[in-house]
Amino acid sequence: MSILGLIAAFGGGVFAAAIGALPAFIMTGVFAVVGAVAGMCGAADASNILVNYFAFGSFFGPHIAFAGGVAAAAYAKKKGLNENGAAIAVACAGYNAPDVLLVGGVFGVIGFLFKELVVANLFAGTISARLVTDAPGITVFLSGVLVRLVFGGKLKTSDKVISSGNVLSTTIVIAACYSLVVAGIYLGAIANGVDPAAFAGLYHVLIFGMAAVGLVFAEMGVAFFGCHHIVIIAAEATVQSYAQMGNLYASLVIGVIFGVLAAILGDIEGNTINCGTDSHIDNPAFAIFIMTFVVNACFPVVA
């Protein structure tokens, strides 16, 4: 564990609280895309810096920055500075309350420590290649639960379990079709003679980053369908299943199935926990960490 990284995580949490959790996450996407492209172009050192130190490090790592912004928003509501503790698109610097920003820093540190001390030792392949999850995803979700417990509010906020009617149908259609294009592009490239190594193991990072950048439209008030939990799982399932089976069409189907499952999990968590105004408990993070466990249990990455 890097002590300098830990110190930087406090600043990352404050920075995200100041600009808002969602804008910070959009920046995660920007650096993820640029870093993934750099890696695919052969610039391994640049890719390492952009992906591991910026996008998923102490600056914009969701487990630090997004989690810090979420905590700051909830604390601001507890202080009576806003009416919606789940307003993750709002820049907390506008409240002119230094303690709100410092709460973001504290939760940035908590996120850093949880990732380095818990996830890295239990769920990063250290016990088994089949027991691996997404470190930012599980940290963001559990940090959100901690925020809810610390700053007040019920954990379960609704008796509704899953969306119904056209809302659920739309979610499934979007998930299936987004997963189809994610899986199809990767497998289509391979079918046309592209070496899977050309993606440098970064396809899921690129796809995740693109979806995160797309949330800029949500920040602008457009009804953008948040899909990063869908597309990253579809990408991981496609890449890892193809590496094991070598069957293009089977991997295409698997990518779509896993993407749809991620969408349904996100919908369930969004209806049962992440509704109301107390705080934000991220449903995409919930879907990502659960489905990453599933992907790796079915198609473990063997070094």
Short mmCIF file of C-alpha atoms in Angstrom, two decimals:
data_model
loop_
_atom_site.label_atom_id
_atom_site.label_comp_id
_atom_site.label_asym_id
_atom_site.label_seq_id
_atom_site.Cartn_x
_atom_site.Cartn_y
_atom_site.Cartn_z
CA MET A 1 0.00 0.00 0.00
CA SER A 2 1.30 3.42 -0.95
CA ILE A 3 1.29 5.97 1.87
CA LEU A 4 1.53 8.75 -0.71
CA GLY A 5 -1.46 7.26 -2.49
CA LEU A 6 -3.36 7.24 0.79
CA ILE A 7 -2.55 10.91 1.40
CA ALA A 8 -3.54 11.76 -2.15
CA ALA A 9 -6.85 9.94 -1.67
CA PHE A 10 -7.92 12.54 0.87
CA GLY A 11 -7.36 15.27 -1.69
CA GLY A 12 -9.16 13.21 -4.33
CA GLY A 13 -12.21 12.88 -2.11
CA VAL A 14 -12.25 16.61 -1.39
CA PHE A 15 -11.83 17.44 -5.08
CA ALA A 16 -14.74 15.21 -6.05
CA ALA A 17 -16.93 16.63 -3.30
CA ALA A 18 -16.16 20.13 -4.56
CA ILE A 19 -17.14 19.42 -8.17
CA GLY A 20 -19.78 16.77 -7.47
CA ALA A 21 -19.68 12.97 -7.54
CA LEU A 22 -21.11 12.65 -11.05
CA PRO A 23 -18.74 15.16 -12.70
CA ALA A 24 -15.84 13.38 -10.99
CA PHE A 25 -17.05 10.07 -12.39
CA ILE A 26 -17.28 11.54 -15.86
CA MET A 27 -13.61 12.50 -15.50
CA THR A 28 -12.94 8.88 -14.55
CA GLY A 29 -14.36 7.97 -17.92
CA VAL A 30 -12.23 10.49 -19.79
CA PHE A 31 -8.99 9.14 -18.37
CA ALA A 32 -10.16 5.53 -18.79
CA VAL A 33 -10.79 6.07 -22.49
CA VAL A 34 -7.52 7.89 -23.12
CA GLY A 35 -5.56 5.36 -21.06
CA ALA A 36 -7.14 2.38 -22.79
CA VAL A 37 -6.44 3.83 -26.24
CA ALA A 38 -2.84 4.54 -25.22
CA GLY A 39 -2.43 0.93 -24.15
CA MET A 40 -3.89 -0.38 -27.40
CA CYS A 41 -1.46 1.84 -29.30
CA GLY A 42 1.48 0.31 -27.46
CA ALA A 43 2.15 3.11 -24.98
CA ALA A 44 2.14 0.83 -21.94
CA ASP A 45 3.73 3.31 -19.52
CA ALA A 46 1.33 6.10 -20.45
CA SER A 47 -1.59 3.70 -20.21
CA ASN A 48 -0.51 2.56 -16.74
CA ILE A 49 -0.33 6.15 -15.48
CA LEU A 50 -3.64 7.25 -17.02
CA VAL A 51 -5.61 4.14 -16.02
CA ASN A 52 -4.12 3.13 -12.68
CA TYR A 53 -3.11 6.51 -11.24
CA PHE A 54 -5.76 8.83 -12.65
CA ALA A 55 -8.89 6.95 -13.79
CA PHE A 56 -8.77 4.32 -11.02
CA GLY A 57 -6.22 5.85 -8.68
CA SER A 58 -6.34 8.49 -5.98
CA PHE A 59 -7.48 11.28 -8.28
CA PHE A 60 -10.62 9.98 -10.01
CA GLY A 61 -10.88 6.37 -8.82
CA PRO A 62 -14.62 5.86 -8.18
CA HIS A 63 -13.89 4.18 -4.84
CA ILE A 64 -12.23 7.44 -3.76
CA ALA A 65 -13.66 10.31 -5.77
CA PHE A 66 -17.21 9.21 -6.50
CA ALA A 67 -17.55 7.72 -3.03
CA GLY A 68 -16.29 10.95 -1.48
CA GLY A 69 -18.71 13.03 -3.51
CA VAL A 70 -21.61 10.78 -2.48
CA ALA A 71 -20.70 11.13 1.20
CA ALA A 72 -20.40 14.90 0.95
CA ALA A 73 -23.84 15.23 -0.63
CA ALA A 74 -25.45 13.12 2.10
CA TYR A 75 -23.71 15.07 4.85
CA ALA A 76 -24.80 18.35 3.26
CA LYS A 77 -28.40 17.22 3.55
CA LYS A 78 -27.91 16.20 7.17
CA LYS A 79 -26.65 19.74 7.84
CA GLY A 80 -29.70 21.19 6.11
CA LEU A 81 -27.75 22.63 3.17
CA ASN A 82 -29.82 20.80 0.60
CA GLU A 83 -33.04 18.82 0.40
CA ASN A 84 -31.68 15.89 -1.55
CA GLY A 85 -28.76 13.93 -0.17
CA ALA A 86 -28.71 11.85 -3.35
CA ALA A 87 -28.00 14.87 -5.56
CA ILE A 88 -24.70 13.57 -6.92
CA ALA A 89 -24.64 16.00 -9.84
CA VAL A 90 -24.42 19.03 -7.53
CA ALA A 91 -21.04 20.62 -6.78
CA CYS A 92 -20.73 20.82 -2.99
CA ALA A 93 -18.25 23.70 -3.23
CA GLY A 94 -21.30 25.89 -3.77
CA TYR A 95 -22.42 25.35 -0.19
CA ASN A 96 -19.35 27.23 1.13
CA ALA A 97 -19.07 24.67 3.92
CA PRO A 98 -15.52 23.36 4.34
CA ASP A 99 -16.65 20.52 6.59
CA VAL A 100 -18.76 19.12 3.76
CA LEU A 101 -15.69 18.95 1.55
CA LEU A 102 -13.63 17.38 4.32
CA VAL A 103 -16.20 14.61 4.68
CA GLY A 104 -15.53 13.84 1.03
CA GLY A 105 -11.84 13.55 1.86
CA VAL A 106 -12.48 11.21 4.77
CA PHE A 107 -14.54 8.86 2.64
CA GLY A 108 -11.91 9.04 -0.07
CA VAL A 109 -9.43 7.68 2.46
CA ILE A 110 -11.91 5.02 3.60
CA GLY A 111 -12.36 3.91 0.00
CA PHE A 112 -8.61 3.74 -0.57
CA LEU A 113 -8.05 1.66 2.56
CA PHE A 114 -10.89 -0.73 1.84
CA LYS A 115 -9.61 -1.39 -1.67
CA GLU A 116 -6.01 -1.87 -0.58
CA LEU A 117 -6.55 -3.80 2.64
CA VAL A 118 -9.71 -5.80 2.01
CA VAL A 119 -10.37 -6.22 -1.71
CA ALA A 120 -6.72 -6.68 -2.65
CA ASN A 121 -6.33 -9.46 -0.08
CA LEU A 122 -9.64 -11.27 -0.54
CA PHE A 123 -11.17 -10.60 -3.93
CA ALA A 124 -8.31 -9.97 -6.34
CA GLY A 125 -7.32 -13.53 -7.17
CA THR A 126 -5.25 -13.96 -4.03
CA ILE A 127 -7.49 -16.76 -2.77
CA SER A 128 -8.79 -18.10 -6.07
CA ALA A 129 -8.98 -16.97 -9.70
CA ARG A 130 -12.73 -17.58 -9.41
CA LEU A 131 -13.10 -15.24 -6.42
CA VAL A 132 -12.42 -11.91 -8.09
CA THR A 133 -14.55 -8.78 -8.23
CA ASP A 134 -14.35 -5.18 -9.35
CA ALA A 135 -12.56 -3.26 -6.59
CA PRO A 136 -14.08 0.18 -7.29
CA GLY A 137 -17.53 -1.35 -7.71
CA ILE A 138 -17.67 -3.20 -4.39
CA THR A 139 -16.05 -0.26 -2.59
CA VAL A 140 -18.45 2.33 -4.02
CA PHE A 141 -21.44 0.22 -3.06
CA LEU A 142 -20.32 -0.54 0.50
CA SER A 143 -19.17 3.04 1.01
CA GLY A 144 -22.66 4.18 0.00
CA VAL A 145 -24.18 1.80 2.53
CA LEU A 146 -21.86 3.18 5.21
CA VAL A 147 -22.85 6.75 4.29
CA ARG A 148 -26.53 5.86 4.69
CA LEU A 149 -25.92 4.30 8.09
CA VAL A 150 -23.70 7.13 9.36
CA PHE A 151 -25.73 10.09 8.17
CA GLY A 152 -29.18 8.66 8.77
CA GLY A 153 -31.99 7.20 6.76
CA LYS A 154 -33.40 3.74 6.15
CA LEU A 155 -31.32 1.25 4.21
CA LYS A 156 -34.33 -0.16 2.41
CA THR A 157 -36.29 2.74 0.98
CA SER A 158 -39.06 1.00 -0.93
CA ASP A 159 -41.13 -2.17 -0.92
CA LYS A 160 -40.92 -2.30 -4.71
CA VAL A 161 -38.42 -4.87 -5.94
CA ILE A 162 -38.17 -4.40 -9.70
CA SER A 163 -39.55 -2.07 -12.34
CA SER A 164 -42.51 -3.20 -14.39
CA GLY A 165 -44.18 -2.57 -17.73
CA ASN A 166 -42.45 -0.41 -20.28
CA VAL A 167 -39.76 0.70 -17.83
CA LEU A 168 -38.49 -2.85 -17.37
CA SER A 169 -38.95 -3.64 -21.05
CA THR A 170 -36.91 -0.59 -22.01
CA THR A 171 -34.15 -1.57 -19.59
CA ILE A 172 -33.97 -5.08 -21.04
CA VAL A 173 -34.01 -3.89 -24.65
CA ILE A 174 -31.26 -1.35 -24.00
CA ALA A 175 -29.19 -3.86 -22.05
CA ALA A 176 -29.49 -6.55 -24.72
CA CYS A 177 -28.71 -4.22 -27.61
CA TYR A 178 -25.88 -2.35 -25.89
CA SER A 179 -24.35 -5.69 -24.93
CA LEU A 180 -24.80 -6.92 -28.48
CA VAL A 181 -22.78 -4.08 -29.94
CA VAL A 182 -20.10 -4.33 -27.23
CA ALA A 183 -19.68 -8.06 -27.79
CA GLY A 184 -20.12 -7.79 -31.55
CA ILE A 185 -17.38 -5.23 -32.06
CA TYR A 186 -14.82 -7.25 -30.14
CA LEU A 187 -15.70 -10.57 -31.72
CA GLY A 188 -16.14 -9.03 -35.16
CA ALA A 189 -12.63 -7.63 -35.00
CA ILE A 190 -11.28 -11.05 -34.09
CA ALA A 191 -13.26 -12.67 -36.92
CA ASN A 192 -11.60 -10.21 -39.30
CA GLY A 193 -8.14 -11.24 -38.18
CA VAL A 194 -7.41 -8.83 -35.32
CA ASP A 195 -5.25 -10.45 -32.66
CA PRO A 196 -7.03 -10.30 -29.27
CA ALA A 197 -3.68 -9.15 -27.82
CA ALA A 198 -4.13 -5.92 -29.80
CA PHE A 199 -6.73 -4.88 -27.24
CA ALA A 200 -4.00 -5.12 -24.58
CA GLY A 201 -6.49 -6.46 -22.04
CA LEU A 202 -8.12 -3.03 -21.96
CA TYR A 203 -11.32 -3.51 -23.94
CA HIS A 204 -13.52 -3.47 -20.84
CA VAL A 205 -11.75 -0.31 -19.61
CA LEU A 206 -12.39 1.44 -22.93
CA ILE A 207 -16.06 0.43 -22.99
CA PHE A 208 -16.57 1.41 -19.35
CA GLY A 209 -14.89 4.77 -19.95
CA MET A 210 -17.05 5.53 -22.97
CA ALA A 211 -20.21 4.86 -20.97
CA ALA A 212 -18.96 7.00 -18.07
CA VAL A 213 -18.17 9.91 -20.40
CA GLY A 214 -21.69 9.59 -21.77
CA LEU A 215 -23.03 10.62 -18.37
CA VAL A 216 -22.11 14.18 -19.30
CA PHE A 217 -25.50 14.19 -21.01
CA ALA A 218 -27.17 13.26 -17.71
CA GLU A 219 -25.27 16.13 -16.08
CA MET A 220 -26.80 18.40 -18.74
CA GLY A 221 -30.32 17.19 -17.93
CA VAL A 222 -30.77 14.79 -20.84
CA ALA A 223 -32.52 11.49 -20.07
CA PHE A 224 -29.35 9.48 -20.65
CA PHE A 225 -29.61 5.82 -19.69
CA GLY A 226 -26.68 5.06 -17.39
CA CYS A 227 -25.21 1.88 -18.84
CA HIS A 228 -21.64 1.48 -17.55
CA HIS A 229 -22.66 -1.49 -15.41
CA ILE A 230 -24.15 -3.19 -18.45
CA VAL A 231 -21.40 -2.63 -20.98
CA ILE A 232 -18.42 -3.39 -18.74
CA ILE A 233 -19.95 -6.73 -17.73
CA ALA A 234 -20.84 -7.53 -21.34
CA ALA A 235 -17.25 -6.73 -22.32
CA GLU A 236 -15.71 -8.80 -19.54
CA ALA A 237 -17.99 -11.77 -20.19
CA THR A 238 -17.31 -11.66 -23.92
CA VAL A 239 -13.55 -11.34 -23.64
CA GLN A 240 -13.11 -13.94 -20.91
CA SER A 241 -15.53 -16.50 -22.36
CA TYR A 242 -13.90 -16.24 -25.79
CA ALA A 243 -10.45 -16.68 -24.25
CA GLN A 244 -11.63 -19.97 -22.73
CA MET A 245 -13.97 -21.34 -25.38
CA GLY A 246 -12.76 -19.79 -28.61
CA ASN A 247 -16.31 -19.75 -29.99
CA LEU A 248 -17.37 -16.41 -31.47
CA TYR A 249 -21.12 -16.92 -31.40
CA ALA A 250 -21.26 -18.56 -27.98
CA SER A 251 -19.31 -15.62 -26.56
CA LEU A 252 -21.69 -13.20 -28.28
CA VAL A 253 -24.65 -14.83 -26.56
CA ILE A 254 -22.84 -14.94 -23.23
CA GLY A 255 -21.98 -11.24 -23.46
CA VAL A 256 -25.63 -10.35 -24.06
CA ILE A 257 -26.94 -12.59 -21.27
CA PHE A 258 -24.49 -11.22 -18.71
CA GLY A 259 -25.18 -7.63 -19.76
CA VAL A 260 -28.93 -8.13 -19.31
CA LEU A 261 -28.39 -9.74 -15.90
CA ALA A 262 -26.32 -6.71 -14.84
CA ALA A 263 -29.14 -4.40 -15.94
CA ILE A 264 -31.72 -6.36 -13.96
CA LEU A 265 -29.54 -6.37 -10.83
CA GLY A 266 -29.06 -2.62 -11.15
CA ASP A 267 -32.80 -2.13 -11.51
CA ILE A 268 -33.54 -4.22 -8.42
CA GLU A 269 -31.05 -2.35 -6.24
CA GLY A 270 -32.29 0.97 -7.61
CA ASN A 271 -35.85 0.14 -6.60
CA THR A 272 -35.14 -1.32 -3.16
CA ILE A 273 -32.26 0.77 -1.82
CA ASN A 274 -31.24 3.60 -4.13
CA CYS A 275 -34.43 5.60 -4.09
CA GLY A 276 -35.45 8.47 -1.85
CA THR A 277 -33.45 11.53 -0.90
CA ASP A 278 -31.33 10.47 2.06
CA SER A 279 -28.25 9.47 0.07
CA HIS A 280 -27.05 7.70 -3.05
CA ILE A 281 -26.22 3.98 -2.91
CA ASP A 282 -24.97 3.27 -6.39
CA ASN A 283 -26.95 0.59 -8.21
CA PRO A 284 -24.49 0.29 -11.14
CA ALA A 285 -21.68 -0.38 -8.65
CA PHE A 286 -23.83 -3.08 -7.03
CA ALA A 287 -24.45 -4.76 -10.39
CA ILE A 288 -20.80 -4.49 -11.42
CA PHE A 289 -19.32 -6.08 -8.31
CA ILE A 290 -21.89 -8.90 -8.20
CA MET A 291 -21.62 -9.72 -11.90
CA THR A 292 -17.82 -9.47 -11.92
CA PHE A 293 -17.85 -12.20 -9.29
CA VAL A 294 -20.11 -14.23 -11.59
CA VAL A 295 -18.02 -13.64 -14.72
CA ASN A 296 -14.82 -14.71 -12.97
CA ALA A 297 -16.49 -17.70 -11.33
CA CYS A 298 -17.56 -18.90 -14.77
CA PHE A 299 -14.57 -17.77 -16.85
CA PRO A 300 -11.61 -17.12 -14.55
CA VAL A 301 -8.57 -15.32 -15.93
CA VAL A 302 -5.65 -17.69 -15.61
CA ALA A 303 -2.22 -16.08 -15.75
#
